[in-house]
Amino acid sequence: MNDHFWPSLYPGIIVGALVGLSRGGVIATVAGAAGGTAGAAIMYFVTARLGLDDGIISLAALIVGATAGAFLCEFCSSRLAATLRQRP
């Protein structure tokens, strides 16, 4: 995966967008895709550092990282939106 950085982000975009769609709304979808991309990028560097290149373990790690990043980013964006709605 050392020479495949950008293709490794595609699972992050797809999984993140699906997580955002499951939570509902356009903002959640965009936040989920952004968080999924960030999570996949982080897991790419972790798996590359550990030497787990081009295998099912690296793909599973990308998906887990994308899911965690999408949920975290979507949660933060929903909290921010709720806080902004409460202000007068």
PDB file of N, CA and C in Angstrom:
ATOM      1  N   MET A   1       0.801  -1.196   0.000  1.00  0.00           N
ATOM      2  CA  MET A   1       0.000   0.000   0.000  1.00  0.00           C
ATOM      3  C   MET A   1       0.844   1.259   0.000  1.00  0.00           C
ATOM      4  N   ASN A   2       2.134   1.151   0.071  1.00  0.00           N
ATOM      5  CA  ASN A   2       2.975   2.339   0.148  1.00  0.00           C
ATOM      6  C   ASN A   2       2.786   3.264  -1.043  1.00  0.00           C
ATOM      7  N   ASP A   3       2.522   2.731  -2.219  1.00  0.00           N
ATOM      8  CA  ASP A   3       2.323   3.579  -3.386  1.00  0.00           C
ATOM      9  C   ASP A   3       0.845   3.735  -3.743  1.00  0.00           C
ATOM     10  N   HIS A   4      -0.029   3.361  -2.853  1.00  0.00           N
ATOM     11  CA  HIS A   4      -1.469   3.408  -3.125  1.00  0.00           C
ATOM     12  C   HIS A   4      -2.205   4.234  -2.071  1.00  0.00           C
ATOM     13  N   PHE A   5      -1.704   5.428  -1.772  1.00  0.00           N
ATOM     14  CA  PHE A   5      -2.346   6.232  -0.729  1.00  0.00           C
ATOM     15  C   PHE A   5      -3.746   6.665  -1.126  1.00  0.00           C
ATOM     16  N   TRP A   6      -3.905   7.266  -2.297  1.00  0.00           N
ATOM     17  CA  TRP A   6      -5.218   7.780  -2.686  1.00  0.00           C
ATOM     18  C   TRP A   6      -6.254   6.677  -2.870  1.00  0.00           C
ATOM     19  N   PRO A   7      -5.933   5.557  -3.508  1.00  0.00           N
ATOM     20  CA  PRO A   7      -6.943   4.495  -3.583  1.00  0.00           C
ATOM     21  C   PRO A   7      -7.329   3.921  -2.219  1.00  0.00           C
ATOM     22  N   SER A   8      -6.448   4.033  -1.252  1.00  0.00           N
ATOM     23  CA  SER A   8      -6.803   3.520   0.069  1.00  0.00           C
ATOM     24  C   SER A   8      -7.803   4.422   0.778  1.00  0.00           C
ATOM     25  N   LEU A   9      -8.007   5.636   0.291  1.00  0.00           N
ATOM     26  CA  LEU A   9      -8.983   6.534   0.901  1.00  0.00           C
ATOM     27  C   LEU A   9     -10.405   6.286   0.411  1.00  0.00           C
ATOM     28  N   TYR A  10     -10.557   5.581  -0.696  1.00  0.00           N
ATOM     29  CA  TYR A  10     -11.899   5.322  -1.220  1.00  0.00           C
ATOM     30  C   TYR A  10     -12.796   4.577  -0.235  1.00  0.00           C
ATOM     31  N   PRO A  11     -12.309   3.554   0.479  1.00  0.00           N
ATOM     32  CA  PRO A  11     -13.186   2.944   1.493  1.00  0.00           C
ATOM     33  C   PRO A  11     -13.624   3.944   2.553  1.00  0.00           C
ATOM     34  N   GLY A  12     -12.759   4.899   2.878  1.00  0.00           N
ATOM     35  CA  GLY A  12     -13.128   5.911   3.862  1.00  0.00           C
ATOM     36  C   GLY A  12     -14.252   6.798   3.386  1.00  0.00           C
ATOM     37  N   ILE A  13     -14.192   7.194   2.123  1.00  0.00           N
ATOM     38  CA  ILE A  13     -15.246   8.045   1.573  1.00  0.00           C
ATOM     39  C   ILE A  13     -16.559   7.280   1.504  1.00  0.00           C
ATOM     40  N   ILE A  14     -16.496   6.048   1.014  1.00  0.00           N
ATOM     41  CA  ILE A  14     -17.717   5.257   0.840  1.00  0.00           C
ATOM     42  C   ILE A  14     -18.332   4.890   2.181  1.00  0.00           C
ATOM     43  N   VAL A  15     -17.519   4.342   3.082  1.00  0.00           N
ATOM     44  CA  VAL A  15     -18.036   3.937   4.393  1.00  0.00           C
ATOM     45  C   VAL A  15     -18.515   5.158   5.169  1.00  0.00           C
ATOM     46  N   GLY A  16     -17.758   6.248   5.109  1.00  0.00           N
ATOM     47  CA  GLY A  16     -18.167   7.460   5.812  1.00  0.00           C
ATOM     48  C   GLY A  16     -19.478   8.022   5.303  1.00  0.00           C
ATOM     49  N   ALA A  17     -19.658   8.034   3.991  1.00  0.00           N
ATOM     50  CA  ALA A  17     -20.917   8.525   3.431  1.00  0.00           C
ATOM     51  C   ALA A  17     -22.080   7.618   3.817  1.00  0.00           C
ATOM     52  N   LEU A  18     -21.853   6.316   3.839  1.00  0.00           N
ATOM     53  CA  LEU A  18     -22.920   5.397   4.247  1.00  0.00           C
ATOM     54  C   LEU A  18     -23.280   5.569   5.716  1.00  0.00           C
ATOM     55  N   VAL A  19     -22.292   5.789   6.556  1.00  0.00           N
ATOM     56  CA  VAL A  19     -22.573   6.043   7.974  1.00  0.00           C
ATOM     57  C   VAL A  19     -23.360   7.338   8.112  1.00  0.00           C
ATOM     58  N   GLY A  20     -22.964   8.372   7.391  1.00  0.00           N
ATOM     59  CA  GLY A  20     -23.695   9.628   7.440  1.00  0.00           C
ATOM     60  C   GLY A  20     -25.116   9.506   6.923  1.00  0.00           C
ATOM     61  N   LEU A  21     -25.301   8.741   5.850  1.00  0.00           N
ATOM     62  CA  LEU A  21     -26.657   8.523   5.334  1.00  0.00           C
ATOM     63  C   LEU A  21     -27.519   7.763   6.331  1.00  0.00           C
ATOM     64  N   SER A  22     -26.934   6.844   7.042  1.00  0.00           N
ATOM     65  CA  SER A  22     -27.709   6.085   8.021  1.00  0.00           C
ATOM     66  C   SER A  22     -28.124   6.954   9.198  1.00  0.00           C
ATOM     67  N   ARG A  23     -27.353   7.999   9.471  1.00  0.00           N
ATOM     68  CA  ARG A  23     -27.692   8.905  10.562  1.00  0.00           C
ATOM     69  C   ARG A  23     -28.670   9.986  10.111  1.00  0.00           C
ATOM     70  N   GLY A  24     -28.772  10.218   8.794  1.00  0.00           N
ATOM     71  CA  GLY A  24     -29.768  11.122   8.238  1.00  0.00           C
ATOM     72  C   GLY A  24     -29.253  12.523   7.990  1.00  0.00           C
ATOM     73  N   GLY A  25     -29.634  13.072   6.852  1.00  0.00           N
ATOM     74  CA  GLY A  25     -29.332  14.456   6.537  1.00  0.00           C
ATOM     75  C   GLY A  25     -28.091  14.646   5.691  1.00  0.00           C
ATOM     76  N   VAL A  26     -28.066  15.789   5.017  1.00  0.00           N
ATOM     77  CA  VAL A  26     -26.951  16.118   4.142  1.00  0.00           C
ATOM     78  C   VAL A  26     -25.707  16.450   4.959  1.00  0.00           C
ATOM     79  N   ILE A  27     -25.881  17.195   6.037  1.00  0.00           N
ATOM     80  CA  ILE A  27     -24.743  17.565   6.883  1.00  0.00           C
ATOM     81  C   ILE A  27     -24.111  16.318   7.483  1.00  0.00           C
ATOM     82  N   ALA A  28     -24.928  15.377   7.924  1.00  0.00           N
ATOM     83  CA  ALA A  28     -24.398  14.135   8.491  1.00  0.00           C
ATOM     84  C   ALA A  28     -23.647  13.330   7.440  1.00  0.00           C
ATOM     85  N   THR A  29     -24.137  13.344   6.214  1.00  0.00           N
ATOM     86  CA  THR A  29     -23.465  12.610   5.140  1.00  0.00           C
ATOM     87  C   THR A  29     -22.108  13.225   4.817  1.00  0.00           C
ATOM     88  N   VAL A  30     -22.061  14.538   4.728  1.00  0.00           N
ATOM     89  CA  VAL A  30     -20.794  15.218   4.439  1.00  0.00           C
ATOM     90  C   VAL A  30     -19.818  15.040   5.602  1.00  0.00           C
ATOM     91  N   ALA A  31     -20.316  15.187   6.824  1.00  0.00           N
ATOM     92  CA  ALA A  31     -19.449  15.004   7.991  1.00  0.00           C
ATOM     93  C   ALA A  31     -18.967  13.566   8.088  1.00  0.00           C
ATOM     94  N   GLY A  32     -19.836  12.621   7.788  1.00  0.00           N
ATOM     95  CA  GLY A  32     -19.432  11.218   7.810  1.00  0.00           C
ATOM     96  C   GLY A  32     -18.380  10.908   6.769  1.00  0.00           C
ATOM     97  N   ALA A  33     -18.532  11.462   5.575  1.00  0.00           N
ATOM     98  CA  ALA A  33     -17.532  11.238   4.525  1.00  0.00           C
ATOM     99  C   ALA A  33     -16.193  11.863   4.896  1.00  0.00           C
ATOM    100  N   ALA A  34     -16.229  13.047   5.489  1.00  0.00           N
ATOM    101  CA  ALA A  34     -14.979  13.696   5.909  1.00  0.00           C
ATOM    102  C   ALA A  34     -14.304  12.910   7.028  1.00  0.00           C
ATOM    103  N   GLY A  35     -15.088  12.484   8.005  1.00  0.00           N
ATOM    104  CA  GLY A  35     -14.524  11.701   9.098  1.00  0.00           C
ATOM    105  C   GLY A  35     -14.036  10.339   8.647  1.00  0.00           C
ATOM    106  N   GLY A  36     -14.765   9.731   7.728  1.00  0.00           N
ATOM    107  CA  GLY A  36     -14.339   8.443   7.191  1.00  0.00           C
ATOM    108  C   GLY A  36     -13.043   8.541   6.416  1.00  0.00           C
ATOM    109  N   THR A  37     -12.895   9.619   5.669  1.00  0.00           N
ATOM    110  CA  THR A  37     -11.653   9.832   4.928  1.00  0.00           C
ATOM    111  C   THR A  37     -10.483  10.048   5.882  1.00  0.00           C
ATOM    112  N   ALA A  38     -10.703  10.835   6.920  1.00  0.00           N
ATOM    113  CA  ALA A  38      -9.639  11.070   7.903  1.00  0.00           C
ATOM    114  C   ALA A  38      -9.281   9.783   8.643  1.00  0.00           C
ATOM    115  N   GLY A  39     -10.296   9.010   9.023  1.00  0.00           N
ATOM    116  CA  GLY A  39     -10.030   7.744   9.707  1.00  0.00           C
ATOM    117  C   GLY A  39      -9.283   6.754   8.836  1.00  0.00           C
ATOM    118  N   ALA A  40      -9.643   6.697   7.564  1.00  0.00           N
ATOM    119  CA  ALA A  40      -8.941   5.799   6.642  1.00  0.00           C
ATOM    120  C   ALA A  40      -7.503   6.250   6.426  1.00  0.00           C
ATOM    121  N   ALA A  41      -7.281   7.560   6.364  1.00  0.00           N
ATOM    122  CA  ALA A  41      -5.917   8.067   6.184  1.00  0.00           C
ATOM    123  C   ALA A  41      -5.049   7.738   7.392  1.00  0.00           C
ATOM    124  N   ILE A  42      -5.600   7.891   8.573  1.00  0.00           N
ATOM    125  CA  ILE A  42      -4.847   7.557   9.785  1.00  0.00           C
ATOM    126  C   ILE A  42      -4.516   6.075   9.815  1.00  0.00           C
ATOM    127  N   MET A  43      -5.503   5.246   9.499  1.00  0.00           N
ATOM    128  CA  MET A  43      -5.249   3.802   9.517  1.00  0.00           C
ATOM    129  C   MET A  43      -4.308   3.377   8.399  1.00  0.00           C
ATOM    130  N   TYR A  44      -4.289   4.101   7.294  1.00  0.00           N
ATOM    131  CA  TYR A  44      -3.326   3.809   6.231  1.00  0.00           C
ATOM    132  C   TYR A  44      -1.907   3.962   6.759  1.00  0.00           C
ATOM    133  N   PHE A  45      -1.659   5.067   7.446  1.00  0.00           N
ATOM    134  CA  PHE A  45      -0.313   5.297   7.967  1.00  0.00           C
ATOM    135  C   PHE A  45       0.041   4.307   9.072  1.00  0.00           C
ATOM    136  N   VAL A  46      -0.950   3.916   9.883  1.00  0.00           N
ATOM    137  CA  VAL A  46      -0.693   2.919  10.931  1.00  0.00           C
ATOM    138  C   VAL A  46      -0.337   1.572  10.311  1.00  0.00           C
ATOM    139  N   THR A  47      -1.121   1.129   9.334  1.00  0.00           N
ATOM    140  CA  THR A  47      -0.838  -0.172   8.719  1.00  0.00           C
ATOM    141  C   THR A  47       0.453  -0.142   7.907  1.00  0.00           C
ATOM    142  N   ALA A  48       0.756   0.982   7.274  1.00  0.00           N
ATOM    143  CA  ALA A  48       2.018   1.085   6.535  1.00  0.00           C
ATOM    144  C   ALA A  48       3.201   1.057   7.493  1.00  0.00           C
ATOM    145  N   ARG A  49       3.048   1.693   8.637  1.00  0.00           N
ATOM    146  CA  ARG A  49       4.126   1.704   9.634  1.00  0.00           C
ATOM    147  C   ARG A  49       4.349   0.313  10.217  1.00  0.00           C
ATOM    148  N   LEU A  50       3.267  -0.444  10.394  1.00  0.00           N
ATOM    149  CA  LEU A  50       3.377  -1.799  10.935  1.00  0.00           C
ATOM    150  C   LEU A  50       3.789  -2.821   9.887  1.00  0.00           C
ATOM    151  N   GLY A  51       3.804  -2.421   8.636  1.00  0.00           N
ATOM    152  CA  GLY A  51       4.205  -3.329   7.563  1.00  0.00           C
ATOM    153  C   GLY A  51       3.102  -4.257   7.096  1.00  0.00           C
ATOM    154  N   LEU A  52       1.861  -3.906   7.354  1.00  0.00           N
ATOM    155  CA  LEU A  52       0.718  -4.727   6.939  1.00  0.00           C
ATOM    156  C   LEU A  52       0.200  -4.234   5.592  1.00  0.00           C
ATOM    157  N   ASP A  53       1.003  -4.373   4.575  1.00  0.00           N
ATOM    158  CA  ASP A  53       0.657  -3.849   3.259  1.00  0.00           C
ATOM    159  C   ASP A  53      -0.103  -4.877   2.436  1.00  0.00           C
ATOM    160  N   ASP A  54      -1.069  -4.386   1.671  1.00  0.00           N
ATOM    161  CA  ASP A  54      -1.778  -5.179   0.664  1.00  0.00           C
ATOM    162  C   ASP A  54      -2.300  -6.506   1.188  1.00  0.00           C
ATOM    163  N   GLY A  55      -3.168  -6.444   2.147  1.00  0.00           N
ATOM    164  CA  GLY A  55      -3.762  -7.668   2.660  1.00  0.00           C
ATOM    165  C   GLY A  55      -5.141  -7.392   3.214  1.00  0.00           C
ATOM    166  N   ILE A  56      -5.801  -8.450   3.617  1.00  0.00           N
ATOM    167  CA  ILE A  56      -7.145  -8.318   4.166  1.00  0.00           C
ATOM    168  C   ILE A  56      -7.116  -7.598   5.506  1.00  0.00           C
ATOM    169  N   ILE A  57      -6.008  -7.730   6.233  1.00  0.00           N
ATOM    170  CA  ILE A  57      -5.901  -7.045   7.520  1.00  0.00           C
ATOM    171  C   ILE A  57      -5.850  -5.533   7.316  1.00  0.00           C
ATOM    172  N   SER A  58      -5.116  -5.086   6.321  1.00  0.00           N
ATOM    173  CA  SER A  58      -5.051  -3.647   6.064  1.00  0.00           C
ATOM    174  C   SER A  58      -6.392  -3.111   5.573  1.00  0.00           C
ATOM    175  N   LEU A  59      -7.109  -3.886   4.781  1.00  0.00           N
ATOM    176  CA  LEU A  59      -8.434  -3.459   4.328  1.00  0.00           C
ATOM    177  C   LEU A  59      -9.408  -3.387   5.494  1.00  0.00           C
ATOM    178  N   ALA A  60      -9.377  -4.389   6.367  1.00  0.00           N
ATOM    179  CA  ALA A  60     -10.244  -4.371   7.547  1.00  0.00           C
ATOM    180  C   ALA A  60      -9.903  -3.187   8.447  1.00  0.00           C
ATOM    181  N   ALA A  61      -8.618  -2.894   8.592  1.00  0.00           N
ATOM    182  CA  ALA A  61      -8.209  -1.750   9.407  1.00  0.00           C
ATOM    183  C   ALA A  61      -8.693  -0.442   8.793  1.00  0.00           C
ATOM    184  N   LEU A  62      -8.633  -0.328   7.470  1.00  0.00           N
ATOM    185  CA  LEU A  62      -9.137   0.876   6.806  1.00  0.00           C
ATOM    186  C   LEU A  62     -10.630   1.052   7.046  1.00  0.00           C
ATOM    187  N   ILE A  63     -11.375  -0.035   6.977  1.00  0.00           N
ATOM    188  CA  ILE A  63     -12.822   0.047   7.174  1.00  0.00           C
ATOM    189  C   ILE A  63     -13.157   0.393   8.619  1.00  0.00           C
ATOM    190  N   VAL A  64     -12.446  -0.217   9.566  1.00  0.00           N
ATOM    191  CA  VAL A  64     -12.676   0.097  10.983  1.00  0.00           C
ATOM    192  C   VAL A  64     -12.320   1.554  11.269  1.00  0.00           C
ATOM    193  N   GLY A  65     -11.190   2.011  10.747  1.00  0.00           N
ATOM    194  CA  GLY A  65     -10.800   3.408  10.941  1.00  0.00           C
ATOM    195  C   GLY A  65     -11.777   4.376  10.305  1.00  0.00           C
ATOM    196  N   ALA A  66     -12.265   4.035   9.129  1.00  0.00           N
ATOM    197  CA  ALA A  66     -13.237   4.893   8.451  1.00  0.00           C
ATOM    198  C   ALA A  66     -14.549   4.955   9.218  1.00  0.00           C
ATOM    199  N   THR A  67     -14.981   3.823   9.739  1.00  0.00           N
ATOM    200  CA  THR A  67     -16.225   3.799  10.510  1.00  0.00           C
ATOM    201  C   THR A  67     -16.090   4.617  11.788  1.00  0.00           C
ATOM    202  N   ALA A  68     -14.990   4.431  12.496  1.00  0.00           N
ATOM    203  CA  ALA A  68     -14.774   5.189  13.731  1.00  0.00           C
ATOM    204  C   ALA A  68     -14.669   6.686  13.450  1.00  0.00           C
ATOM    205  N   GLY A  69     -13.933   7.050  12.421  1.00  0.00           N
ATOM    206  CA  GLY A  69     -13.808   8.461  12.068  1.00  0.00           C
ATOM    207  C   GLY A  69     -15.128   9.077  11.642  1.00  0.00           C
ATOM    208  N   ALA A  70     -15.922   8.317  10.900  1.00  0.00           N
ATOM    209  CA  ALA A  70     -17.219   8.828  10.449  1.00  0.00           C
ATOM    210  C   ALA A  70     -18.165   9.044  11.619  1.00  0.00           C
ATOM    211  N   PHE A  71     -18.233   8.077  12.537  1.00  0.00           N
ATOM    212  CA  PHE A  71     -19.100   8.241  13.702  1.00  0.00           C
ATOM    213  C   PHE A  71     -18.645   9.410  14.567  1.00  0.00           C
ATOM    214  N   LEU A  72     -17.347   9.545  14.767  1.00  0.00           N
ATOM    215  CA  LEU A  72     -16.832  10.630  15.597  1.00  0.00           C
ATOM    216  C   LEU A  72     -17.102  11.994  14.970  1.00  0.00           C
ATOM    217  N   CYS A  73     -16.837  12.133  13.697  1.00  0.00           N
ATOM    218  CA  CYS A  73     -17.048  13.410  13.020  1.00  0.00           C
ATOM    219  C   CYS A  73     -18.535  13.749  12.923  1.00  0.00           C
ATOM    220  N   GLU A  74     -19.363  12.756  12.671  1.00  0.00           N
ATOM    221  CA  GLU A  74     -20.806  12.993  12.589  1.00  0.00           C
ATOM    222  C   GLU A  74     -21.364  13.368  13.957  1.00  0.00           C
ATOM    223  N   PHE A  75     -20.873  12.719  15.006  1.00  0.00           N
ATOM    224  CA  PHE A  75     -21.315  13.041  16.363  1.00  0.00           C
ATOM    225  C   PHE A  75     -20.950  14.479  16.717  1.00  0.00           C
ATOM    226  N   CYS A  76     -19.723  14.867  16.404  1.00  0.00           N
ATOM    227  CA  CYS A  76     -19.282  16.236  16.702  1.00  0.00           C
ATOM    228  C   CYS A  76     -20.077  17.265  15.903  1.00  0.00           C
ATOM    229  N   SER A  77     -20.380  16.960  14.652  1.00  0.00           N
ATOM    230  CA  SER A  77     -21.140  17.916  13.845  1.00  0.00           C
ATOM    231  C   SER A  77     -22.580  18.025  14.333  1.00  0.00           C
ATOM    232  N   SER A  78     -23.167  16.933  14.790  1.00  0.00           N
ATOM    233  CA  SER A  78     -24.533  17.008  15.308  1.00  0.00           C
ATOM    234  C   SER A  78     -24.574  17.772  16.627  1.00  0.00           C
ATOM    235  N   ARG A  79     -23.546  17.614  17.461  1.00  0.00           N
ATOM    236  CA  ARG A  79     -23.475  18.382  18.710  1.00  0.00           C
ATOM    237  C   ARG A  79     -23.309  19.874  18.421  1.00  0.00           C
ATOM    238  N   LEU A  80     -22.481  20.190  17.442  1.00  0.00           N
ATOM    239  CA  LEU A  80     -22.276  21.582  17.063  1.00  0.00           C
ATOM    240  C   LEU A  80     -23.560  22.191  16.512  1.00  0.00           C
ATOM    241  N   ALA A  81     -24.275  21.441  15.692  1.00  0.00           N
ATOM    242  CA  ALA A  81     -25.535  21.938  15.136  1.00  0.00           C
ATOM    243  C   ALA A  81     -26.573  22.143  16.235  1.00  0.00           C
ATOM    244  N   ALA A  82     -26.621  21.241  17.206  1.00  0.00           N
ATOM    245  CA  ALA A  82     -27.569  21.388  18.306  1.00  0.00           C
ATOM    246  C   ALA A  82     -27.227  22.602  19.161  1.00  0.00           C
ATOM    247  N   THR A  83     -25.959  22.841  19.377  1.00  0.00           N
ATOM    248  CA  THR A  83     -25.542  24.005  20.155  1.00  0.00           C
ATOM    249  C   THR A  83     -25.875  25.298  19.421  1.00  0.00           C
ATOM    250  N   LEU A  84     -25.668  25.323  18.124  1.00  0.00           N
ATOM    251  CA  LEU A  84     -25.968  26.532  17.355  1.00  0.00           C
ATOM    252  C   LEU A  84     -27.462  26.800  17.274  1.00  0.00           C
ATOM    253  N   ARG A  85     -28.278  25.750  17.303  1.00  0.00           N
ATOM    254  CA  ARG A  85     -29.734  25.939  17.268  1.00  0.00           C
ATOM    255  C   ARG A  85     -30.254  26.531  18.568  1.00  0.00           C
ATOM    256  N   GLN A  86     -29.582  26.269  19.690  1.00  0.00           N
ATOM    257  CA  GLN A  86     -30.054  26.740  20.991  1.00  0.00           C
ATOM    258  C   GLN A  86     -29.738  28.205  21.239  1.00  0.00           C
ATOM    259  N   ARG A  87     -28.799  28.764  20.509  1.00  0.00           N
ATOM    260  CA  ARG A  87     -28.449  30.168  20.714  1.00  0.00           C
ATOM    261  C   ARG A  87     -29.554  31.069  20.186  1.00  0.00           C
ATOM    262  N   PRO A  88     -29.813  32.173  20.919  1.00  0.00           N
ATOM    263  CA  PRO A  88     -30.880  33.095  20.474  1.00  0.00           C
ATOM    264  C   PRO A  88     -30.495  33.927  19.282  1.00  0.00           C
TER     265      PRO A  88
END
